[in-house]
Amino acid sequence: MDYSLVTAAAQAAGPCPPGDEAAWGRRVQGLAVDLHMVAHQVAQDVARLEHAAKFTAFLEKVEIEESSRRGLLKLRTSDGPEEIRTEQQETDRGRAMIERARSLVGRWVLVYRYNETVDRQKSVRMVAHLLDVGEGVLHVNIAKSIVLDDAGQSPDRAKAAWDAAGLPEHGTVTVEDLDRARATLR
């Protein structure tokens, strides 16, 4: 028996009103059970994080996937574009992760990823946690790959958009500058 949960529940319930010991005891019991369930969920979440793959990426966009109602995060890594999903939008955890991701669009994030098995032959890449690691500045090579993707893999169209936006050949590019180049391709 974990008496620390009972102690925490008793503290949360507050002082026992004189003559109301039975009701107060039931309230403490209910709170202790609730705390146990929360502790169990936290333990699962921590275990998921400890076993998650970690990588940094630039968070470009967050959409809701029609078929699954999951958040779909569009990321850019040094290896190219990456998509990763949240839990369903209708769940508390899914909704919270979608809101968190939307608040981080245009920033570098540390992504904690795990695979969720959908059926025996398919798994889905899922986000367990996002950690904000920086402002919306991209290395030129990553920015160029984004413009190339937007140009339908046409190097000529990508270069024309890049040059029209006056972007540098070396160093970094702000998200705003990159958006200027991308806008010419839409």
mmCIF file of C-alpha atoms in Angstrom:
data_model
loop_
_atom_site.group_PDB
_atom_site.id
_atom_site.type_symbol
_atom_site.label_atom_id
_atom_site.label_comp_id
_atom_site.label_asym_id
_atom_site.label_seq_id
_atom_site.Cartn_x
_atom_site.Cartn_y
_atom_site.Cartn_z
ATOM 1 C CA MET A 1 0.000 0.000 0.000
ATOM 2 C CA ASP A 2 1.311 3.412 -0.992
ATOM 3 C CA TYR A 3 0.397 5.578 1.983
ATOM 4 C CA SER A 4 1.796 8.668 0.276
ATOM 5 C CA LEU A 5 -1.261 8.613 -2.040
ATOM 6 C CA VAL A 6 -3.560 8.480 0.979
ATOM 7 C CA THR A 7 -1.665 11.346 2.600
ATOM 8 C CA ALA A 8 -1.870 13.414 -0.592
ATOM 9 C CA ALA A 9 -5.600 12.627 -0.917
ATOM 10 C CA ALA A 10 -6.235 13.628 2.688
ATOM 11 C CA GLN A 11 -4.405 16.899 2.111
ATOM 12 C CA ALA A 12 -6.426 17.524 -1.038
ATOM 13 C CA ALA A 13 -9.686 16.768 0.804
ATOM 14 C CA GLY A 14 -8.839 19.324 3.464
ATOM 15 C CA PRO A 15 -9.709 19.143 7.157
ATOM 16 C CA CYS A 16 -12.366 16.694 8.233
ATOM 17 C CA PRO A 17 -15.466 18.540 9.438
ATOM 18 C CA PRO A 18 -16.509 17.351 12.906
ATOM 19 C CA GLY A 19 -19.196 14.696 12.675
ATOM 20 C CA ASP A 20 -18.618 14.148 8.933
ATOM 21 C CA GLU A 21 -15.873 11.530 9.202
ATOM 22 C CA ALA A 22 -17.622 8.903 7.042
ATOM 23 C CA ALA A 23 -18.198 11.264 4.082
ATOM 24 C CA TRP A 24 -14.695 12.718 4.447
ATOM 25 C CA GLY A 25 -13.215 9.187 4.463
ATOM 26 C CA ARG A 26 -15.083 8.326 1.239
ATOM 27 C CA ARG A 27 -13.808 11.535 -0.353
ATOM 28 C CA VAL A 28 -10.215 10.710 0.653
ATOM 29 C CA GLN A 29 -10.658 7.166 -0.689
ATOM 30 C CA GLY A 30 -11.966 8.464 -4.035
ATOM 31 C CA LEU A 31 -9.164 10.981 -4.321
ATOM 32 C CA ALA A 32 -6.563 8.311 -3.485
ATOM 33 C CA VAL A 33 -7.929 6.056 -6.240
ATOM 34 C CA ASP A 34 -7.914 9.000 -8.678
ATOM 35 C CA LEU A 35 -4.318 9.798 -7.738
ATOM 36 C CA HIS A 36 -3.356 6.143 -8.218
ATOM 37 C CA MET A 37 -4.836 6.201 -11.731
ATOM 38 C CA VAL A 38 -3.024 9.460 -12.523
ATOM 39 C CA ALA A 39 0.241 7.975 -11.226
ATOM 40 C CA HIS A 40 -0.287 4.896 -13.408
ATOM 41 C CA GLN A 41 -0.859 7.094 -16.492
ATOM 42 C CA VAL A 42 2.208 9.195 -15.690
ATOM 43 C CA ALA A 43 4.300 6.029 -15.367
ATOM 44 C CA GLN A 44 3.109 4.880 -18.820
ATOM 45 C CA ASP A 45 3.867 8.292 -20.321
ATOM 46 C CA VAL A 46 7.348 8.376 -18.798
ATOM 47 C CA ALA A 47 8.075 4.841 -20.046
ATOM 48 C CA ARG A 48 6.932 5.876 -23.548
ATOM 49 C CA LEU A 49 9.290 8.891 -23.429
ATOM 50 C CA GLU A 50 12.209 6.802 -22.187
ATOM 51 C CA HIS A 51 11.825 4.422 -25.137
ATOM 52 C CA ALA A 52 10.988 7.055 -27.757
ATOM 53 C CA ALA A 53 13.245 7.945 -30.647
ATOM 54 C CA LYS A 54 14.372 11.557 -30.382
ATOM 55 C CA PHE A 55 15.237 13.928 -33.207
ATOM 56 C CA THR A 56 15.153 17.632 -33.949
ATOM 57 C CA ALA A 57 12.970 18.996 -36.702
ATOM 58 C CA PHE A 58 11.470 22.216 -37.936
ATOM 59 C CA LEU A 59 7.689 22.157 -37.393
ATOM 60 C CA GLU A 60 6.152 23.498 -40.603
ATOM 61 C CA LYS A 61 2.450 22.800 -40.294
ATOM 62 C CA VAL A 62 -0.265 21.039 -38.275
ATOM 63 C CA GLU A 63 -3.364 19.645 -39.959
ATOM 64 C CA ILE A 64 -6.172 17.315 -38.951
ATOM 65 C CA GLU A 65 -6.092 14.063 -40.919
ATOM 66 C CA GLU A 66 -9.608 13.448 -42.250
ATOM 67 C CA SER A 67 -9.536 9.642 -42.134
ATOM 68 C CA SER A 68 -8.323 9.238 -38.549
ATOM 69 C CA ARG A 69 -9.102 12.631 -36.950
ATOM 70 C CA ARG A 70 -5.497 12.682 -35.717
ATOM 71 C CA GLY A 71 -3.282 15.731 -35.782
ATOM 72 C CA LEU A 72 -0.787 15.439 -38.631
ATOM 73 C CA LEU A 73 2.479 17.283 -37.985
ATOM 74 C CA LYS A 74 4.520 18.217 -41.040
ATOM 75 C CA LEU A 75 8.164 18.361 -40.014
ATOM 76 C CA ARG A 76 11.395 19.124 -41.811
ATOM 77 C CA THR A 77 14.508 17.256 -40.730
ATOM 78 C CA SER A 78 17.988 17.336 -42.159
ATOM 79 C CA ASP A 79 16.997 14.158 -44.042
ATOM 80 C CA GLY A 80 13.910 15.754 -45.608
ATOM 81 C CA PRO A 81 10.178 15.969 -44.886
ATOM 82 C CA GLU A 82 8.615 13.849 -42.154
ATOM 83 C CA GLU A 83 5.022 13.361 -41.030
ATOM 84 C CA ILE A 84 4.039 12.254 -37.558
ATOM 85 C CA ARG A 85 0.639 11.901 -35.900
ATOM 86 C CA THR A 86 -0.991 12.727 -32.579
ATOM 87 C CA GLU A 87 -3.722 10.820 -30.850
ATOM 88 C CA GLN A 88 -7.254 11.487 -32.107
ATOM 89 C CA GLN A 89 -8.472 15.072 -31.884
ATOM 90 C CA GLU A 90 -11.459 13.999 -29.749
ATOM 91 C CA THR A 91 -9.274 12.761 -26.884
ATOM 92 C CA ASP A 92 -7.899 15.055 -24.192
ATOM 93 C CA ARG A 93 -4.341 14.000 -24.961
ATOM 94 C CA GLY A 94 -4.825 14.365 -28.712
ATOM 95 C CA ARG A 95 -6.400 17.798 -28.382
ATOM 96 C CA ALA A 96 -3.642 18.951 -25.992
ATOM 97 C CA MET A 97 -0.860 17.741 -28.325
ATOM 98 C CA ILE A 98 -2.489 19.385 -31.358
ATOM 99 C CA GLU A 99 -2.711 22.685 -29.470
ATOM 100 C CA ARG A 100 0.898 22.334 -28.314
ATOM 101 C CA ALA A 101 2.084 21.594 -31.852
ATOM 102 C CA ARG A 102 0.136 24.532 -33.306
ATOM 103 C CA SER A 103 1.834 26.832 -30.794
ATOM 104 C CA LEU A 104 5.229 25.608 -32.049
ATOM 105 C CA VAL A 105 4.713 26.006 -35.814
ATOM 106 C CA GLY A 106 7.705 27.836 -37.277
ATOM 107 C CA ARG A 107 10.064 26.658 -34.531
ATOM 108 C CA TRP A 108 12.635 23.940 -34.080
ATOM 109 C CA VAL A 109 11.417 21.161 -31.815
ATOM 110 C CA LEU A 110 12.842 18.085 -30.176
ATOM 111 C CA VAL A 111 10.424 15.332 -31.188
ATOM 112 C CA TYR A 112 9.864 12.238 -29.062
ATOM 113 C CA ARG A 113 8.478 9.600 -31.448
ATOM 114 C CA TYR A 114 7.127 6.105 -30.961
ATOM 115 C CA ASN A 115 5.405 3.630 -33.250
ATOM 116 C CA GLU A 116 1.819 2.614 -32.535
ATOM 117 C CA THR A 117 0.737 -0.687 -34.041
ATOM 118 C CA VAL A 118 -2.495 -0.311 -36.005
ATOM 119 C CA ASP A 119 -2.710 -3.926 -37.150
ATOM 120 C CA ARG A 120 -0.229 -6.743 -37.673
ATOM 121 C CA GLN A 121 1.218 -5.265 -40.850
ATOM 122 C CA LYS A 122 0.990 -1.539 -40.145
ATOM 123 C CA SER A 123 2.292 0.891 -37.579
ATOM 124 C CA VAL A 124 1.904 4.652 -37.305
ATOM 125 C CA ARG A 125 4.609 7.116 -36.283
ATOM 126 C CA MET A 126 3.267 8.977 -33.237
ATOM 127 C CA VAL A 127 4.441 11.989 -31.273
ATOM 128 C CA ALA A 128 4.819 11.445 -27.528
ATOM 129 C CA HIS A 129 6.191 14.884 -26.688
ATOM 130 C CA LEU A 130 7.462 18.089 -28.286
ATOM 131 C CA LEU A 131 10.075 20.322 -26.726
ATOM 132 C CA ASP A 132 10.653 23.833 -28.102
ATOM 133 C CA VAL A 133 14.331 24.289 -28.969
ATOM 134 C CA GLY A 134 14.506 27.477 -30.979
ATOM 135 C CA GLU A 135 13.411 30.284 -33.188
ATOM 136 C CA GLY A 136 12.229 29.986 -36.755
ATOM 137 C CA VAL A 137 15.576 30.105 -38.527
ATOM 138 C CA LEU A 138 16.532 27.411 -41.014
ATOM 139 C CA HIS A 139 19.842 26.369 -42.468
ATOM 140 C CA VAL A 140 19.946 27.311 -46.162
ATOM 141 C CA ASN A 141 20.120 23.656 -47.288
ATOM 142 C CA ILE A 142 16.950 22.747 -45.409
ATOM 143 C CA ALA A 143 15.195 25.879 -46.694
ATOM 144 C CA LYS A 144 16.218 25.014 -50.260
ATOM 145 C CA SER A 145 14.814 21.491 -49.906
ATOM 146 C CA ILE A 146 11.483 22.961 -48.735
ATOM 147 C CA VAL A 147 11.337 25.270 -51.756
ATOM 148 C CA LEU A 148 12.298 22.377 -54.047
ATOM 149 C CA ASP A 149 9.445 20.281 -52.616
ATOM 150 C CA ASP A 150 7.025 23.182 -53.102
ATOM 151 C CA ALA A 151 8.262 23.503 -56.703
ATOM 152 C CA GLY A 152 7.300 19.891 -57.416
ATOM 153 C CA GLN A 153 10.975 18.856 -57.471
ATOM 154 C CA SER A 154 11.675 21.249 -60.355
ATOM 155 C CA PRO A 155 15.137 22.740 -59.741
ATOM 156 C CA ASP A 156 14.480 25.585 -62.213
ATOM 157 C CA ARG A 157 11.226 26.653 -60.539
ATOM 158 C CA ALA A 158 12.829 26.352 -57.083
ATOM 159 C CA LYS A 159 15.844 28.466 -58.086
ATOM 160 C CA ALA A 160 13.606 31.122 -59.655
ATOM 161 C CA ALA A 161 11.519 31.360 -56.453
ATOM 162 C CA TRP A 162 14.682 31.440 -54.315
ATOM 163 C CA ASP A 163 16.252 34.190 -56.390
ATOM 164 C CA ALA A 164 13.003 36.200 -56.600
ATOM 165 C CA ALA A 165 12.856 36.258 -52.798
ATOM 166 C CA GLY A 166 16.510 37.404 -52.650
ATOM 167 C CA LEU A 167 17.564 34.566 -50.371
ATOM 168 C CA PRO A 168 21.259 33.897 -49.604
ATOM 169 C CA GLU A 169 23.261 30.952 -50.882
ATOM 170 C CA HIS A 170 24.881 30.261 -47.476
ATOM 171 C CA GLY A 171 24.019 30.586 -43.798
ATOM 172 C CA THR A 172 20.468 30.733 -42.486
ATOM 173 C CA VAL A 173 17.060 31.907 -43.653
ATOM 174 C CA THR A 174 14.213 33.195 -41.488
ATOM 175 C CA VAL A 175 10.790 31.609 -41.742
ATOM 176 C CA GLU A 176 9.409 34.911 -43.064
ATOM 177 C CA ASP A 177 12.013 35.009 -45.853
ATOM 178 C CA LEU A 178 11.324 31.388 -46.719
ATOM 179 C CA ASP A 179 7.585 32.105 -46.853
ATOM 180 C CA ARG A 180 8.242 34.826 -49.452
ATOM 181 C CA ALA A 181 9.928 32.286 -51.714
ATOM 182 C CA ARG A 182 7.206 29.705 -51.101
ATOM 183 C CA ALA A 183 4.469 32.218 -51.884
ATOM 184 C CA THR A 184 5.789 32.670 -55.433
ATOM 185 C CA LEU A 185 5.220 28.948 -56.047
ATOM 186 C CA ARG A 186 1.569 28.873 -54.970
#
